[in-house]
Coordinates of C-alpha atoms and ligand atoms in Angstrom, one line a residue:
X21 CA 0.3 0.2 -0.1
X22 CA 0.9 3.5 -0.8
X23 CA 1.6 6.1 2.3
X24 CA 0.2 9.3 0.9
X25 CA 2.1 11.2 3.4
X26 CA 1.3 15.4 3.9
X27 CA 5.3 16.4 3.9
X28 CA 6.3 16.3 0.8
X29 CA 2.9 17.7 -0.5
X30 CA 3.4 21.1 2.3
X31 CA 7.1 21.5 1.5
X32 CA 6.1 21.1 -3.0
X33 CA 3.3 24.2 -1.4
X34 CA 5.1 25.6 0.4
X35 CA 8.4 26.1 -2.1
X36 CA 6.0 27.6 -4.7
X37 CA 4.3 30.2 -2.2
X38 CA 7.6 30.9 -1.0
X39 CA 8.4 32.5 -4.8
X40 CA 5.4 33.9 -5.3
X41 CA 5.3 36.0 -2.1
X42 CA 8.9 37.3 -2.7
X43 CA 8.3 38.2 -6.4
X44 CA 4.9 39.7 -5.2
X45 CA 7.7 41.4 -2.0
X46 CA 9.8 43.1 -5.4
X47 CA 7.1 44.5 -6.4
X48 CA 6.3 46.3 -3.2
X49 CA 4.1 44.2 -2.2
X50 CA 4.3 41.7 1.2
X51 CA 1.6 39.6 1.3
X52 CA 0.2 39.9 4.8
X53 CA -1.6 37.7 6.9
X54 CA -3.9 39.4 9.8
X55 CA -4.4 36.6 12.4
X56 CA -6.8 37.4 15.5
X57 CA -7.2 34.9 18.2
X58 CA -9.6 35.5 21.6
X59 CA -8.2 34.1 24.6
X60 CA -5.9 31.6 25.6
X61 CA -7.3 28.5 24.0
X62 CA -4.5 25.7 24.5
X63 CA -5.5 24.3 21.0
X64 CA -5.4 27.6 19.1
X65 CA -2.3 29.1 20.9
X66 CA -1.0 26.0 19.4
X67 CA -2.3 25.9 15.5
X68 CA -1.3 30.4 15.8
X69 CA 2.3 29.1 16.5
X70 CA 2.2 27.0 13.5
X71 CA 1.0 29.6 11.4
X72 CA 3.0 32.0 12.7
X73 CA 6.7 29.5 11.6
X74 CA 4.8 29.2 8.7
X75 CA 4.1 32.1 7.6
X76 CA 7.8 33.5 8.6
X77 CA 9.0 30.4 5.7
X78 CA 7.2 31.0 3.3
X79 CA 7.9 35.3 3.6
X80 CA 4.2 36.6 4.3
X81 CA 3.9 39.0 6.9
X82 CA 1.5 37.4 9.3
X83 CA 0.6 40.1 12.0
X84 CA -1.1 38.7 15.0
X85 CA -3.6 41.0 17.3
X86 CA -4.1 38.8 21.0
X87 CA -7.7 40.1 22.1
X88 CA -9.0 39.3 25.2
X89 CA -12.0 36.5 26.2
X90 CA -14.4 39.0 27.4
X91 CA -13.7 41.2 24.4
X92 CA -16.4 43.6 23.5
X93 CA -18.3 42.9 19.9
X94 CA -17.7 46.2 18.7
X95 CA -14.7 45.8 19.5
X96 CA -13.1 42.9 17.9
X97 CA -15.6 44.2 14.8
X98 CA -13.7 47.6 14.8
X99 CA -10.1 45.5 14.4
X100 CA -11.7 43.1 11.7
X101 CA -13.3 46.2 9.5
X102 CA -9.7 47.6 10.2
X103 CA -8.5 44.7 8.8
X104 CA -11.2 45.0 6.2
X105 CA -9.7 48.3 4.9
X106 CA -5.8 48.2 5.5
X107 CA -5.0 47.6 1.5
X108 CA -2.0 45.8 3.0
X109 CA -3.5 42.7 4.6
X110 CA -4.4 40.7 2.3
X111 CA -6.0 37.7 4.5
X112 CA -7.6 37.4 7.4
X113 CA -7.9 34.3 9.4
X114 CA -10.0 33.9 13.5
X115 CA -9.7 31.3 15.5
X116 CA -13.0 29.0 15.8
X117 CA -15.1 28.1 17.4
X118 CA -15.1 32.4 19.4
X119 CA -16.4 32.5 23.6
X120 CA -20.1 32.6 23.4
X121 CA -21.1 36.3 24.5
X122 CA -19.8 36.6 20.6
X123 CA -21.6 36.7 17.5
X124 CA -19.3 34.2 15.2
X125 CA -21.6 34.9 12.4
X126 CA -21.9 38.8 12.4
X127 CA -17.9 38.7 13.1
X128 CA -17.2 35.9 10.2
X129 CA -20.3 38.4 7.7
X130 CA -17.2 41.2 8.1
X131 CA -14.3 39.5 6.3
X132 CA -14.5 40.1 2.8
X133 CA -14.7 37.6 0.4
X134 CA -11.4 38.5 -1.0
X135 CA -9.6 38.3 2.2
X136 CA -11.3 35.1 3.6
X137 CA -8.5 32.5 2.6
X138 CA -10.3 29.9 5.4
X139 CA -13.5 30.7 3.9
X140 CA -15.5 31.9 7.1
X141 CA -17.9 34.2 6.0
X142 CA -21.0 33.0 4.7
X143 CA -20.6 34.5 1.3
X144 CA -17.3 33.0 0.8
X145 CA -19.0 29.6 1.2
X146 CA -21.5 30.7 -1.5
X147 CA -19.0 31.5 -3.8
X148 CA -17.2 27.8 -3.4
X149 CA -20.9 26.2 -3.5
X150 CA -21.2 28.4 -7.2
X151 CA -17.8 28.0 -8.3
X152 CA -17.3 31.2 -8.5
X153 CA -14.1 33.6 -6.8
X154 CA -13.1 33.0 -3.7
X155 CA -11.4 30.6 -0.9
X156 CA -12.4 27.1 -0.2
X157 CA -11.4 26.0 3.8
X158 CA -7.5 25.3 4.1
X159 CA -8.5 21.6 5.2
X160 CA -11.0 20.6 2.3
X161 CA -8.6 22.3 0.0
X162 CA -5.9 20.2 1.7
X163 CA -7.4 17.5 0.9
X164 CA -7.7 18.2 -2.7
X165 CA -3.3 19.1 -2.8
X166 CA -3.0 15.8 -1.8
X167 CA -5.3 14.1 -4.4
X168 CA -3.5 16.2 -6.9
X169 CA -0.2 15.3 -6.0
X170 CA 0.1 12.1 -5.4
X171 CA -2.2 12.4 -9.3
X172 CA -5.1 10.1 -8.4
X173 CA -7.7 10.4 -11.3
X174 CA -10.8 12.1 -10.1
X175 CA -13.1 12.3 -12.9
X176 CA -15.9 10.1 -13.2
X177 CA -14.9 8.2 -9.9
X178 CA -16.8 7.3 -6.9
X179 CA -15.7 9.5 -4.1
X180 CA -17.6 9.2 -0.4
X181 CA -17.2 11.8 2.0
X182 CA -18.1 10.7 5.5
X183 CA -19.1 13.5 7.4
X184 CA -21.0 16.9 6.3
X185 CA -19.9 19.9 7.8
X186 CA -19.0 23.2 6.8
X187 CA -15.4 23.3 7.5
X188 CA -15.0 19.7 5.9
X189 CA -17.4 17.8 5.1
X190 CA -19.6 19.7 2.0
X191 CA -16.6 21.9 1.4
X192 CA -14.6 19.1 0.0
X193 CA -18.4 17.4 -1.7
X194 CA -18.4 20.8 -3.5
X195 CA -14.2 20.5 -5.0
X196 CA -14.5 16.9 -5.9
X197 CA -17.7 17.7 -7.6
X198 CA -16.3 20.7 -9.4
X199 CA -13.4 17.8 -10.1
X200 CA -16.0 15.6 -11.6
X201 CA -15.9 13.0 -9.1
X202 CA -19.5 11.3 -8.9
X203 CA -20.2 12.1 -4.8
X204 CA -21.8 10.7 -2.3
X205 CA -21.9 12.7 1.7
X206 CA -22.6 10.6 4.1
X207 CA -23.4 11.4 7.7
X208 CA -24.4 10.5 11.0
X209 CA -28.1 9.4 9.6
X210 CA -26.9 7.8 7.0
X211 CA -27.2 3.7 6.5
X212 CA -24.6 0.7 5.9
X213 CA -21.7 3.2 6.0
X214 CA -19.8 0.1 5.1
X215 CA -21.8 -0.9 2.6
X216 CA -21.4 2.8 0.5
X217 CA -17.4 3.3 0.9
X218 CA -16.5 -0.3 0.2
X219 CA -18.1 0.4 -3.5
X220 CA -16.3 4.2 -3.8
X221 CA -12.9 4.1 -5.0
X222 CA -11.8 7.1 -3.3
X223 CA -13.3 6.8 1.1
X224 CA -13.0 10.5 2.4
X225 CA -13.0 10.7 6.1
X226 CA -14.2 13.3 8.2
X227 CA -16.3 12.8 11.2
X228 CA -14.2 13.3 14.6
X229 CA -14.8 9.3 15.6
X230 CA -11.0 7.1 16.3
X231 CA -11.2 4.4 13.5
X232 CA -14.9 4.6 12.9
X233 CA -13.8 3.2 9.7
X234 CA -12.4 -0.5 10.2
X235 CA -11.1 -3.1 7.4
X236 CA -14.3 -4.2 5.9
X237 CA -15.3 -0.9 5.2
X238 CA -12.7 -1.3 2.8
X239 CA -11.6 -2.7 -1.0
X240 CA -8.6 -3.1 -2.9
X241 CA -7.8 -0.9 -5.4
X242 CA -10.2 2.4 -3.0
X243 CA -7.4 5.4 -2.6
X244 CA -8.2 6.7 1.5
X245 CA -8.4 10.1 2.4
X246 CA -8.0 10.8 6.9
X247 CA -9.1 14.3 7.5
X248 CA -10.2 13.0 11.6
X249 CA -7.8 13.8 13.9
X250 CA -9.2 12.5 17.1
X251 CA -7.5 11.9 21.3
X252 CA -6.5 8.4 20.6
X253 CA -7.9 6.0 22.8
X254 CA -5.9 3.0 23.1
X255 CA -2.9 5.6 23.1
X256 CA -3.4 8.1 25.6
X257 CA -1.2 12.1 25.4
X258 CA -1.2 10.7 20.7
X259 CA -3.7 11.6 18.5
X260 CA -5.8 9.1 15.1
X261 CA -7.4 9.6 13.0
X262 CA -11.1 8.2 11.4
X263 CA -9.6 5.7 10.3
X264 CA -7.8 1.8 10.9
X265 CA -4.8 3.1 9.5
X266 CA -3.4 -0.2 10.7
X267 CA -6.7 -2.8 8.8
X268 CA -6.7 -0.3 5.8
X269 CA -2.7 -1.0 5.1
X270 CA -3.6 -4.4 4.3
X271 CA -6.5 -3.8 2.2
X272 CA -6.2 -0.5 -0.7
X273 CA -4.3 1.4 -2.4
X274 CA -3.0 4.2 -0.9
X275 CA -3.9 5.4 1.8
X276 CA -2.8 8.8 4.2
X277 CA -1.8 8.3 8.4
X278 CA -3.4 10.9 11.1
X279 CA -0.6 11.5 12.0
X280 CA 1.1 12.8 9.1
X281 CA -1.2 13.3 6.3
X282 CA -3.7 15.7 5.5
X283 CA -2.9 18.0 9.0
X284 CA 1.0 18.5 7.6
X285 CA -1.4 20.4 4.6
X286 CA -3.4 22.5 6.1
X287 CA -1.2 25.6 6.8
X288 CA 0.4 25.3 4.1
X289 CA -2.8 26.0 2.0
X290 CA -3.4 28.6 4.6
X291 CA -0.1 30.7 3.2
X292 CA -0.9 30.1 0.1
X293 CA -4.3 31.2 -0.2
X294 CA -3.4 34.3 1.5
X295 CA -0.2 34.6 -1.8
X296 CA -3.6 33.7 -4.4
X297 CA -5.0 37.1 -2.5
X298 CA -2.4 39.2 -2.9
X299 CA -2.2 38.9 -6.9
X300 CA -5.7 39.6 -6.6
X301 CA -6.1 42.3 -5.5
Ligands
NAP11 P1 -17.9 17.7 12.9 O1 -18.3 19.6 12.7 O2 -18.5 17.3 14.1 O3 -18.6 17.1 12.8 C1 -18.3 15.6 12.0 C2 -19.2 15.5 11.1 O4 -19.5 13.7 10.6 C3 -21.4 15.5 11.2 O5 -21.4 16.1 9.5 C4 -21.5 14.5 11.8 O6 -22.9 14.3 10.7 C5 -20.6 13.3 10.8 N1 -20.3 11.9 12.3 C6 -20.3 11.8 12.8 N2 -20.4 11.1 13.9 C7 -20.6 9.7 12.6 C8 -20.9 8.6 12.1 N3 -21.2 7.3 14.0 N4 -20.8 8.1 11.2 C9 -21.3 8.9 10.3 N5 -21.2 10.2 10.4 C10 -20.8 10.9 11.4 O7 -16.8 18.1 12.2 P2 -14.9 18.5 11.5 O8 -15.1 20.1 11.9 O9 -16.0 18.7 10.3 O10 -14.3 17.4 11.9 C11 -14.4 16.4 11.1 C12 -12.8 15.6 12.0 O11 -12.2 16.4 10.7 C13 -12.2 15.9 13.2 O12 -11.8 14.2 13.6 C14 -11.6 17.0 12.9 O13 -10.7 16.7 14.7 C15 -11.3 16.5 11.9 N6 -10.4 18.1 11.4 C16 -9.2 18.5 10.9 C17 -8.2 19.2 10.7 C18 -6.8 19.3 9.9 O14 -6.2 18.4 9.1 N7 -6.1 20.9 9.9 C19 -9.0 20.2 10.6 C20 -10.8 20.6 10.8 C21 -11.4 19.7 11.2 P3 -24.7 15.0 11.5 O15 -23.9 16.1 10.9 O16 -25.3 13.8 11.1 O17 -24.5 14.9 12.7

């Protein structure tokens, strides 16, 4: 079985992104991402550090804005509006979910589509669904980058997407559809998931359930992409995917591991989106 690792995919994206960012900088436009963090959630702080590191490596400026957990709606809104109006900021992003006292949908709506590099606003999602210009969320984009890098044919092939969230499942289904795959989207009420999965050419798992996809859900010649990031119930302190990778290894043609798969590509895609946004603006 071929292991579809994310490291080389991320490296290729980062190299291309850096080259394009340097070209823009030479012309007087350094691509810039404004990152807003509310509060001190450890996951957000860790992701922020990763974004900062990636931006440095890709020659993208990263402006970090940290706000207290009890920030007032109008204060956060004013910061977002300022970045939206600032021509030196090309991409905007905030960590989600926000504290409950904030109206997250209203704040998302303040990010203009052309700067919405992780598809936070509804208008950006509409653009992805309509096939018009806008950025898809970074995680489903990372899955598409993995499929492209490993030259997995999509046209006319049956793809089963497990999960229908607005962060992964639904936009991923739209991107696969745009690439001419025949797409089935499954969720917690879907009947006989093992049979649906076995019939697919490509299985894409984004449910957030450790090792939900067992060996008997899979068949030979399949390509399996695992988006899941779960605390591993069998190995405390470790993470695992939505697919039983050890079982998949003996059955399918190719599969992405967790960790070491799609997750490594997401932040590289974020950097690329910022550079693309700067190129367009
Ligand atoms: P989510 O919002 O919780 O959505 C999970 C989806 O899976 C829902 O559509 C749910 O169905 C479906 N589902 C849950 N249990 C199921 C089951 N037993 N059978 C079939 N479908 C089931 O999660 P998410 O934000 O999309 O994230 C999914 C996974 O991807 C998580 O492990 C998350 O950590 C990971 N993730 C990774 C990255 C990355 O690598 N950078 C980024 C984002 C997310 P219903 O709609 O019916 O409830």
